[in-house]
């Protein structure tokens, strides 16, 4: 699931402040496109409809594991913002949707203070 970097960075902060099940899973940063990519459970793309984001079905898995030696990013030109092993296996899409909404509201409030 990809979002603009500014909103994604805010959402990562929100998720990291959460407790228990609200942990953030691995997150990729694509500096060229200025986006963040959250790893979410298989099947999420079928029902994802949050404006300003995209959720794409992948086939064959990413090869990402949560344990073991460092894993190279599964997408060329990206780097890990939150690497596997330092995070949950994936981010819960319900919790992610709430964090992205809160991030959007925070950005709008900050931009309107100018």
Coordinates of C-alpha atoms in Angstrom, one line a residue:
X1 CA 0.0 0.0 0.0
X2 CA 1.6 3.3 -1.1
X3 CA 1.0 6.9 0.1
X4 CA 2.8 10.2 -0.4
X5 CA 5.9 10.3 1.8
X6 CA 4.7 13.2 4.0
X7 CA 1.5 11.5 5.0
X8 CA 3.2 8.1 5.3
X9 CA 5.9 9.5 7.7
X10 CA 3.2 11.0 9.9
X11 CA 1.3 7.7 9.9
X12 CA 4.5 5.8 10.9
X13 CA 5.0 8.2 13.8
X14 CA 1.3 7.7 14.8
X15 CA 1.6 3.9 14.6
X16 CA 4.9 3.8 16.6
X17 CA 3.2 5.8 19.4
X18 CA 0.4 3.2 19.5
X19 CA 0.6 0.3 21.8
X20 CA 0.2 -3.5 21.4
X21 CA -1.5 -4.5 18.2
X22 CA -1.0 -1.0 16.6
X23 CA 2.6 -1.7 15.7
X24 CA 3.8 -0.7 12.2
X25 CA 5.1 -3.5 9.9
X26 CA 8.0 -3.1 7.4
X27 CA 7.9 0.2 5.4
X28 CA 9.7 1.0 2.2
X29 CA 10.7 4.5 1.1
X30 CA 11.0 5.4 -2.6
X31 CA 12.9 8.6 -2.7
X32 CA 12.5 9.0 -6.4
X33 CA 8.7 8.9 -6.3
X34 CA 8.6 10.4 -2.8
X35 CA 6.3 7.7 -1.5
X36 CA 6.2 5.2 1.4
X37 CA 5.0 1.6 0.9
X38 CA 3.5 -0.3 3.9
X39 CA 3.4 -4.1 3.8
X40 CA -0.1 -5.2 4.5
X41 CA -1.8 -8.6 4.6
X42 CA -2.5 -10.5 1.4
X43 CA -5.9 -9.7 0.1
X44 CA -6.0 -6.1 1.3
X45 CA -5.9 -4.7 -2.2
X46 CA -9.3 -6.2 -3.0
X47 CA -11.1 -3.9 -0.6
X48 CA -8.7 -0.9 -0.2
X49 CA -10.4 2.4 -1.2
X50 CA -8.6 5.2 0.7
X51 CA -8.3 8.3 -1.6
X52 CA -4.7 9.4 -2.1
X53 CA -3.3 5.9 -1.7
X54 CA -2.9 2.8 -3.8
X55 CA -2.9 -0.8 -2.7
X56 CA -1.6 -3.3 -5.3
X57 CA -2.0 -7.0 -5.3
X58 CA 1.4 -8.7 -5.6
X59 CA 1.9 -12.3 -6.8
X60 CA 4.4 -14.8 -5.5
X61 CA 5.1 -12.9 -2.3
X62 CA 7.8 -10.3 -1.6
X63 CA 10.3 -12.6 -0.1
X64 CA 10.3 -10.5 3.1
X65 CA 10.7 -12.3 6.4
X66 CA 10.5 -10.9 9.8
X67 CA 13.3 -12.9 11.3
X68 CA 16.9 -13.6 10.2
X69 CA 19.6 -11.6 8.5
X70 CA 18.9 -8.2 6.9
X71 CA 16.7 -8.5 3.8
X72 CA 17.2 -6.4 0.7
X73 CA 14.2 -4.3 -0.3
X74 CA 11.9 -6.2 -2.6
X75 CA 11.5 -3.3 -5.0
X76 CA 14.4 -1.8 -6.9
X77 CA 15.2 1.8 -6.1
X78 CA 13.7 1.7 -2.6
X79 CA 15.1 1.4 0.9
X80 CA 13.7 0.3 4.2
X81 CA 12.4 3.0 6.5
X82 CA 11.2 0.3 8.9
X83 CA 13.1 -2.9 8.1
X84 CA 11.7 -6.4 8.6
X85 CA 12.7 -7.8 11.9
X86 CA 12.4 -4.4 13.6
X87 CA 8.7 -4.5 13.0
X88 CA 5.6 -6.7 12.9
X89 CA 5.3 -8.9 9.8
X90 CA 2.7 -6.6 8.2
X91 CA 0.7 -3.5 9.2
X92 CA -3.0 -4.1 10.1
X93 CA -4.9 -2.3 7.4
X94 CA -7.7 -1.1 9.7
X95 CA -5.1 0.5 12.1
X96 CA -3.2 1.9 9.1
X97 CA -6.4 3.5 7.6
X98 CA -7.0 5.2 11.0
X99 CA -3.4 6.4 11.2
X100 CA -3.4 7.7 7.6
X101 CA -6.7 9.6 8.4
X102 CA -5.2 11.2 11.5
X103 CA -2.0 12.0 9.5
X104 CA -4.1 13.7 6.8
X105 CA -5.9 15.8 9.4
X106 CA -2.6 16.8 11.1
X107 CA -1.1 17.9 7.8
X108 CA -4.2 19.9 6.8
X109 CA -4.2 21.6 10.2
X110 CA -0.5 22.5 9.9
X111 CA -0.9 23.8 6.4
X112 CA -3.8 25.9 7.4
X113 CA -1.8 27.6 10.2
X114 CA 0.3 29.5 7.6

